[in-house]
Short mmCIF file of C-alpha atoms in Angstrom, two decimals:
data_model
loop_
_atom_site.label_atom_id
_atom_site.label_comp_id
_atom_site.label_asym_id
_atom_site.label_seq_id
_atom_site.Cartn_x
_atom_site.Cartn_y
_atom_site.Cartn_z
CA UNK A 1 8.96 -11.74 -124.47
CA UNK A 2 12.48 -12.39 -124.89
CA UNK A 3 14.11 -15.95 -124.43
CA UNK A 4 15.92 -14.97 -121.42
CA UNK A 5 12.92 -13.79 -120.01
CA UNK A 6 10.81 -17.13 -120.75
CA UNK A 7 13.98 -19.23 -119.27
CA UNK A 8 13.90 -17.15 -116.15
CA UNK A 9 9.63 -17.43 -115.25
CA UNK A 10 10.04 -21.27 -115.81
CA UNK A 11 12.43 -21.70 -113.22
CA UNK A 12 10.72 -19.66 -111.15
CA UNK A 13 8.01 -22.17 -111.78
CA UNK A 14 5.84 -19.19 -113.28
CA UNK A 15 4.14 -18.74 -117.42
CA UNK A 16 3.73 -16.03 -119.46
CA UNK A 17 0.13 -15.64 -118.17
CA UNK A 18 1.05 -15.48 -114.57
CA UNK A 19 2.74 -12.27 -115.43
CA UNK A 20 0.88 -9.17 -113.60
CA UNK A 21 -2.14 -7.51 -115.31
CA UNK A 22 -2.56 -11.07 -117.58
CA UNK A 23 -6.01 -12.62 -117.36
CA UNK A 24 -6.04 -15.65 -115.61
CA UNK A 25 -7.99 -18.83 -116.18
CA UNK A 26 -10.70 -19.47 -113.70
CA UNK A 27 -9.82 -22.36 -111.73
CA UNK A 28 -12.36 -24.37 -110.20
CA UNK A 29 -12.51 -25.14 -106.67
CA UNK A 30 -13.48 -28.31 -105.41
CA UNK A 31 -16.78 -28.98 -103.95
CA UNK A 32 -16.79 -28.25 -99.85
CA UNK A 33 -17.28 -31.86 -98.44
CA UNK A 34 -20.67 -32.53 -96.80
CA UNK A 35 -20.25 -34.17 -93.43
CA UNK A 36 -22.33 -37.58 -93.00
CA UNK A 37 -25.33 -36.98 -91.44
CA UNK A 38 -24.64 -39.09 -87.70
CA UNK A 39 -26.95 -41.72 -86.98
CA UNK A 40 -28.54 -40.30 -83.25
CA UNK A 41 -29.78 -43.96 -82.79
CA UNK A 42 -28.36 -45.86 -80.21
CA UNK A 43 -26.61 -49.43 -80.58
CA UNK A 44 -26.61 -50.64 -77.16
CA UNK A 45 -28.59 -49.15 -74.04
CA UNK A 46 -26.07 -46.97 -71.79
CA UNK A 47 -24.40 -48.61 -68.78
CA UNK A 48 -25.80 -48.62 -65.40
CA UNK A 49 -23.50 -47.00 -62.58
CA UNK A 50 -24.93 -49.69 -60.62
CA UNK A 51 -26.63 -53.18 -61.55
CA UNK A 52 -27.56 -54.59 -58.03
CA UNK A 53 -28.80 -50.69 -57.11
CA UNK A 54 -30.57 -50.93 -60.61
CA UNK A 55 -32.38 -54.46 -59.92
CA UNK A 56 -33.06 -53.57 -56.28
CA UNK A 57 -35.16 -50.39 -57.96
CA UNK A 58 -37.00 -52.32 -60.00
CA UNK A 59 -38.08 -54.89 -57.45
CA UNK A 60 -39.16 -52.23 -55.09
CA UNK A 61 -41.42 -50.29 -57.82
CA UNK A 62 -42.83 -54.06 -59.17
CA UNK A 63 -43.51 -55.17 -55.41
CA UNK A 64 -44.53 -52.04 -53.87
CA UNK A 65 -46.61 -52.16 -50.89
CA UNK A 66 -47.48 -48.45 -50.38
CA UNK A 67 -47.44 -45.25 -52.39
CA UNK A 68 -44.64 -43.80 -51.25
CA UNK A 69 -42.47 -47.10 -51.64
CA UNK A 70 -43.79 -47.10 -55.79
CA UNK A 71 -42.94 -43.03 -55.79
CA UNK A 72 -39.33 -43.71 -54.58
CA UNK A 73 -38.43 -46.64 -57.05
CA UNK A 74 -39.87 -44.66 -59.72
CA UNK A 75 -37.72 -41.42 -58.96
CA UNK A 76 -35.04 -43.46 -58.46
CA UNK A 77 -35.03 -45.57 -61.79
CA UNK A 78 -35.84 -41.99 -63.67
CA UNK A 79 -32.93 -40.53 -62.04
CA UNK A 80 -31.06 -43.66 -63.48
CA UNK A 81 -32.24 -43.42 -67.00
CA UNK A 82 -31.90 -45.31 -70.23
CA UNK A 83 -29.52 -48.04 -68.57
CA UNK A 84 -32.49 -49.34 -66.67
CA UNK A 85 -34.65 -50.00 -69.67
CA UNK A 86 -33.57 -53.96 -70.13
CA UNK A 87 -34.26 -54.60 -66.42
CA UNK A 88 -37.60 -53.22 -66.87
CA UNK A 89 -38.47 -54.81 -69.93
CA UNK A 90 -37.35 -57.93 -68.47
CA UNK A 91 -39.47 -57.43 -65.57
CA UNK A 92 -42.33 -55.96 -67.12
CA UNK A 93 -42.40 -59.61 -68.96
CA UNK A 94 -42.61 -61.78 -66.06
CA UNK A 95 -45.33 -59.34 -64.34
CA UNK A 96 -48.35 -60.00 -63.91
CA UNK A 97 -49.94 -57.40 -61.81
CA UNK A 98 -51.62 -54.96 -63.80
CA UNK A 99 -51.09 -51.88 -61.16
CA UNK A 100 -46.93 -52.77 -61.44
CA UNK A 101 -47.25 -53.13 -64.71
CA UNK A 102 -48.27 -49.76 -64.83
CA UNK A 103 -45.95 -48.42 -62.93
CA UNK A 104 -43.08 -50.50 -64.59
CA UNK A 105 -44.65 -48.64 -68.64
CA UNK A 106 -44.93 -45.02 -66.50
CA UNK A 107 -40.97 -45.29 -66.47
CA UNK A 108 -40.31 -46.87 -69.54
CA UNK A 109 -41.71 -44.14 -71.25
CA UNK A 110 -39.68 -41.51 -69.11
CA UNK A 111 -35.94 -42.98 -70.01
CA UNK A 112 -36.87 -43.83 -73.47
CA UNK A 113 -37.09 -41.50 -76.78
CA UNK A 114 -36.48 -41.73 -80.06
CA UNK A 115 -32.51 -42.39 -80.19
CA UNK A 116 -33.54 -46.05 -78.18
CA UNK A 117 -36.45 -47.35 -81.33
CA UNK A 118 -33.76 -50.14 -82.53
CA UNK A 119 -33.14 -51.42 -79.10
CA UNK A 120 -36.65 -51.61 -78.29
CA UNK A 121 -37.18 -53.46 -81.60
CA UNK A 122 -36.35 -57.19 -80.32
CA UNK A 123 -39.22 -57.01 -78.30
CA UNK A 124 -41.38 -56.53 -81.06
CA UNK A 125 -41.69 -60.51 -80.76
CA UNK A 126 -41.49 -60.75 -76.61
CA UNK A 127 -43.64 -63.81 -75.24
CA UNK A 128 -45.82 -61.38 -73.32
CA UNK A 129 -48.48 -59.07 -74.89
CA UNK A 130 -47.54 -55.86 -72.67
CA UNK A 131 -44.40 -56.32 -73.77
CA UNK A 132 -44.70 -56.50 -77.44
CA UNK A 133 -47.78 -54.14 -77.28
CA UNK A 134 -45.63 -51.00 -75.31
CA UNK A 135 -42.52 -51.76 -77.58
CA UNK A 136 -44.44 -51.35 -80.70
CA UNK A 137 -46.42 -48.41 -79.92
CA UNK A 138 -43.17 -46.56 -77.82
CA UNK A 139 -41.46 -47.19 -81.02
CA UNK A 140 -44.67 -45.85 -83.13
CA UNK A 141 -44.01 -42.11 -82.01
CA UNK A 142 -40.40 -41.69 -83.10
CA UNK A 143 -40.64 -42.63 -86.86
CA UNK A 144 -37.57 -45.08 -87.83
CA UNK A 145 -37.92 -46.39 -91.44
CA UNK A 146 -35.05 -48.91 -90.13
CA UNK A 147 -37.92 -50.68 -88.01
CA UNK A 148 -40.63 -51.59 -91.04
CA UNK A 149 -39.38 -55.43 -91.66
CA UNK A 150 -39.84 -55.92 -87.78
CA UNK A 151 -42.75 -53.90 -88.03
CA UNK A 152 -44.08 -55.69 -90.48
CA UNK A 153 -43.37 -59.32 -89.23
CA UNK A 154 -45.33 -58.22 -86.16
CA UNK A 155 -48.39 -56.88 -87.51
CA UNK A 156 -48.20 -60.66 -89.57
CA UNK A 157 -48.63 -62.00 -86.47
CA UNK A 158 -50.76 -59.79 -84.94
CA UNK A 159 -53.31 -60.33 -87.46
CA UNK A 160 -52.88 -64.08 -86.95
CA UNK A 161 -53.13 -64.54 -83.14
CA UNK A 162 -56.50 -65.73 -81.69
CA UNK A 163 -55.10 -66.01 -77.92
CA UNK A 164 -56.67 -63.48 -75.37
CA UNK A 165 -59.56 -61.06 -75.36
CA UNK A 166 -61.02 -59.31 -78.25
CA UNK A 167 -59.90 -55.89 -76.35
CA UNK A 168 -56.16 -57.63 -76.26
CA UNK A 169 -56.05 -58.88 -79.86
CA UNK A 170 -57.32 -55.13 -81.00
CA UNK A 171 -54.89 -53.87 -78.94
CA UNK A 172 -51.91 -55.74 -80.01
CA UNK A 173 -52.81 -55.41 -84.11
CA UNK A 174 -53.37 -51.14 -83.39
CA UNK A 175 -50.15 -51.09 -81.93
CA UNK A 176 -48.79 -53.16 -84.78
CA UNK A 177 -50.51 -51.00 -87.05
CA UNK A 178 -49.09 -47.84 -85.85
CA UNK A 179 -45.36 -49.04 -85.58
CA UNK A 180 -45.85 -50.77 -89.08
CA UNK A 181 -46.77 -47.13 -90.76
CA UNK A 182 -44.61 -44.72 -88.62
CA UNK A 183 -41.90 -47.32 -90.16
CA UNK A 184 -43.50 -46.18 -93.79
CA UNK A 185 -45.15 -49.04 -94.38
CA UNK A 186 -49.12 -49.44 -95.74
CA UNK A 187 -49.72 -52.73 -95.18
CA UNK A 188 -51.47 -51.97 -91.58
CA UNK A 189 -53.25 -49.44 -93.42
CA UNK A 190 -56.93 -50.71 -93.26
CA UNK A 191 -56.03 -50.99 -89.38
CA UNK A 192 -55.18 -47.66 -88.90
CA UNK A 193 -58.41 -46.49 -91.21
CA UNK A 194 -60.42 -48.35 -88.43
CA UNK A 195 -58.79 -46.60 -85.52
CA UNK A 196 -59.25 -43.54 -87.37
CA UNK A 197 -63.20 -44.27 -87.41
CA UNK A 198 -63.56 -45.55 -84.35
CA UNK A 199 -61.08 -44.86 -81.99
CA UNK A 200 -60.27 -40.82 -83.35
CA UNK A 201 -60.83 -39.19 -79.55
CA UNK A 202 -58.28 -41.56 -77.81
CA UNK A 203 -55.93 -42.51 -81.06
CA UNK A 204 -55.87 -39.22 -82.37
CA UNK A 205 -52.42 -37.76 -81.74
CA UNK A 206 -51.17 -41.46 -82.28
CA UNK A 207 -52.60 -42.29 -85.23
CA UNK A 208 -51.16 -38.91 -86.84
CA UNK A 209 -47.92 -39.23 -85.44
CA UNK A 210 -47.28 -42.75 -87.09
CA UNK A 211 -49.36 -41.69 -90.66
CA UNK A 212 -46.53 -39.36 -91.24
CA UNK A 213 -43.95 -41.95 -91.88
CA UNK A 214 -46.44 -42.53 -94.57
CA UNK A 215 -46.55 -39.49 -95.95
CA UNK A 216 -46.77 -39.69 -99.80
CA UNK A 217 -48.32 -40.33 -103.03
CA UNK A 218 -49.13 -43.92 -102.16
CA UNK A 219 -50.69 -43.28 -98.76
CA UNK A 220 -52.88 -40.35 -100.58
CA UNK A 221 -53.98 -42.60 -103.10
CA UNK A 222 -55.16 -45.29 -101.03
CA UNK A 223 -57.32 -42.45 -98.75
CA UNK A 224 -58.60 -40.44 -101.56
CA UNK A 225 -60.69 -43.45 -102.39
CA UNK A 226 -63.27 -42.49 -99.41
CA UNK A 227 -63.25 -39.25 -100.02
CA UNK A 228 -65.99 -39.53 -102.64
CA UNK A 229 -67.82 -42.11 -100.49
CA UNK A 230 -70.87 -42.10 -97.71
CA UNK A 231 -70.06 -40.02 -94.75
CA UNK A 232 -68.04 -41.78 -92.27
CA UNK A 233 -65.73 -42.88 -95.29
CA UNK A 234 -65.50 -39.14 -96.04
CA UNK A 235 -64.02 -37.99 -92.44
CA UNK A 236 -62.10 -41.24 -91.87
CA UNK A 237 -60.12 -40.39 -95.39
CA UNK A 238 -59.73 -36.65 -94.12
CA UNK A 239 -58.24 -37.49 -90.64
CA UNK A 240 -55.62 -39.63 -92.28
CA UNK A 241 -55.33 -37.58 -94.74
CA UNK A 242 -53.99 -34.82 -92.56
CA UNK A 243 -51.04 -37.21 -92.05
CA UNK A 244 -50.36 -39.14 -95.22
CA UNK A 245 -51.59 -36.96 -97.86
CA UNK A 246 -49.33 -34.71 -100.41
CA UNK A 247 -50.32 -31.87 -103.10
CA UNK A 248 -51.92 -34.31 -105.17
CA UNK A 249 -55.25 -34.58 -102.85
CA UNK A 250 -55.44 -31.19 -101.95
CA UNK A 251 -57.67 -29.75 -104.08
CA UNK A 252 -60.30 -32.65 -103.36
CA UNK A 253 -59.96 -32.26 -99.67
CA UNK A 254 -60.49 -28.24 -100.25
CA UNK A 255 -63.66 -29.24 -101.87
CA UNK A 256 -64.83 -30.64 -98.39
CA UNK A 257 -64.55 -26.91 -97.06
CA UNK A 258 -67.92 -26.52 -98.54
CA UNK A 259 -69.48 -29.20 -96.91
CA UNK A 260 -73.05 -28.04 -95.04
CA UNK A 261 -72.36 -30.81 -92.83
CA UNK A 262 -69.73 -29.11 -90.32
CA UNK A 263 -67.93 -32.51 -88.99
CA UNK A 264 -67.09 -32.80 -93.08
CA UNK A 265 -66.24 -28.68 -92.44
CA UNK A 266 -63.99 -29.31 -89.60
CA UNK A 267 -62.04 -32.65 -90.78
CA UNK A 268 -61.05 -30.62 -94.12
CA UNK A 269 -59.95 -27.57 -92.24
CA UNK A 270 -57.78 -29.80 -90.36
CA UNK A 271 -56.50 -31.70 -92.72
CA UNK A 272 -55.66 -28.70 -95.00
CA UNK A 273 -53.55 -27.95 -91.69
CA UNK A 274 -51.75 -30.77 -91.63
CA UNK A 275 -50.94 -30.81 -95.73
CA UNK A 276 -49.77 -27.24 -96.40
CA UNK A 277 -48.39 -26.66 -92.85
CA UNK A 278 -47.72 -29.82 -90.79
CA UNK A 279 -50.14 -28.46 -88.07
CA UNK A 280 -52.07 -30.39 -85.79
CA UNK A 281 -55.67 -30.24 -85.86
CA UNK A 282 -57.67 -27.98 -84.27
CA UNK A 283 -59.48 -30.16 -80.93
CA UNK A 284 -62.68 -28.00 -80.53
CA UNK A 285 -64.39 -25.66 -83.42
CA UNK A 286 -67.92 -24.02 -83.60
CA UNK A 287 -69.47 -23.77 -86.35
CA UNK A 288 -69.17 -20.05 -86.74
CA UNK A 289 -65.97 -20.25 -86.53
CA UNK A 290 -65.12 -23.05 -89.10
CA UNK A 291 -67.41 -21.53 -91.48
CA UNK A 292 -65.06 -18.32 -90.97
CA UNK A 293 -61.67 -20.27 -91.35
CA UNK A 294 -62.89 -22.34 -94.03
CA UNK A 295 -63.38 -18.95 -96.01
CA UNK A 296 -59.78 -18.52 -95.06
CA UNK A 297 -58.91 -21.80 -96.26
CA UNK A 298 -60.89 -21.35 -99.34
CA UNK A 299 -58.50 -18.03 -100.38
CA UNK A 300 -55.51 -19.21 -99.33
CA UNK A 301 -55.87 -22.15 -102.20
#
């Protein structure tokens, strides 16, 4: 390439190797940015169109005197949504009536999901027990790891208070329990092994809701313990199981398939289920037919 020729391609801002038919150097591209993930949970509840129409509701469904006065606050306060949550916590505190406070939980759960859990959170330490015990298990089915310090501090006390009835202090430490673990933590763990004894019929789709924030090698640690154990320690580790356990218990729990005794049959089919696929288990099974999907079980590991 002759001088002239070099002079000319640098002030055209070009090399010898931009030249047609040269090979070029790759050049790397920069990595595409990855947006942030957005946080869908709420910082403050949303505002009420109307405050005095809002309070008015709430009165009417707390203080109603027939049916169809308790049916029209409660469409009413639906039809409001989230922004009436405060008012009926507030009220729901200061009620006594266990029919309102029925009523007053029925709509709580309607305007509140799983983008509300850290504004339902400072009633984790409410003065009233249907307050703290609806906040903590509301919050229990819409796993927030954000919520296991104030999950924890109130399963501390839960364990601690001796005020009330035996049903209320079970009550409040199960719903401790369950926000404590769907928050990852194990420390309510022992709890929820009870209500997974005891209480499987009614705590059921609770229990496993709230054992998958515990999901782990931890969690499957502390339940393969009972798997070895007398029966009842064998079907209380295999209903957790289905929630909290990882690849590292599944070939014990497969050994369960073989179990003559077809509760044992049915727990491990369900909590194979739960580990490979994330399915819920199975409510009613024959024994015919959990003999047949256990075979299927069986070849599939």
């Amino acid at each position: 390439m002759t001088l002239n020729l070099y002079l000319l391609l640098a002030l055209a801002g070009l090399g010898p190797l931009d030249l047609p038919g040269s090979p070029q150097e790759p050049v790397e591209k920069p990595a595409p940015e990855v947006p942030a993930k957005k946080d869908k949970h709420l910082k403050q509840w949303p505002k009420l169109k109307s405050l005095p129409g809002g309070k008015t509701e709430v009165t009417r469904l707390r203080k109603a005197r027939t049916e169809e006065m308790g049916t029209q606050a409660h469409a009413a306060l639906v039809d409001m949504g989230a922004g009436v949550a405060p008012l009926l916590i507030a009220g729901l505190g200061k009620e006594r009536n266990l029919e309102a406070q029925t009523r007053m939980v029925a709509v709580l759960d309607l305007v509140t999901d799983g983008t509300h859990t850290r504004l339902i959170e400072p009633a984790f330490g409410n003065r009233t027990l249907v307050v703290r015990v609806w906040s903590l298990r509301r919050t229990a089915l819409f796993p927030d790891s954000a919520l296991q310090a104030a999950a924890e501090k109130a399963l501390v006390a839960a364990r601690k208070r001796k005020r009330g009835t035996d049903e209320e202090i079970e009550d409040e430490r199960f719903a401790a329990a369950l926000a404590s673990g769907a928050a990852g933590s194990l420390k309510g763990f022992d709890i929820l092994g009870l209500m997974a004894s005891k209480h499987w019929g009614k705590e059921g789709v609770s229990l496993r809701t709230a054992l998958e924030g515990t999901r782990g090698a931890a969690a499957s640690k502390l339940c393969a313990e009972g798997l070895s154990g007398e029966r009842q320690a064998v079907v209380q580790s295999l209903r957790m199981l289905a929630g909290c356990g990882d690849d590292s218990v599944l070939m014990q729990v497969a050994a369960h398939l073989d179990s003559t005794d077809n509760s044992i049959r049915v727990e491990a089919i369900n909590t194979c289920r739960g580990l490979v696929d994330g399915d819920p288990p199975l409510p009613r099974l024959s024994a015919f037919q959990a003999i047949e999907l256990a075979k299927e079980w069986r070849a599939r590991l």
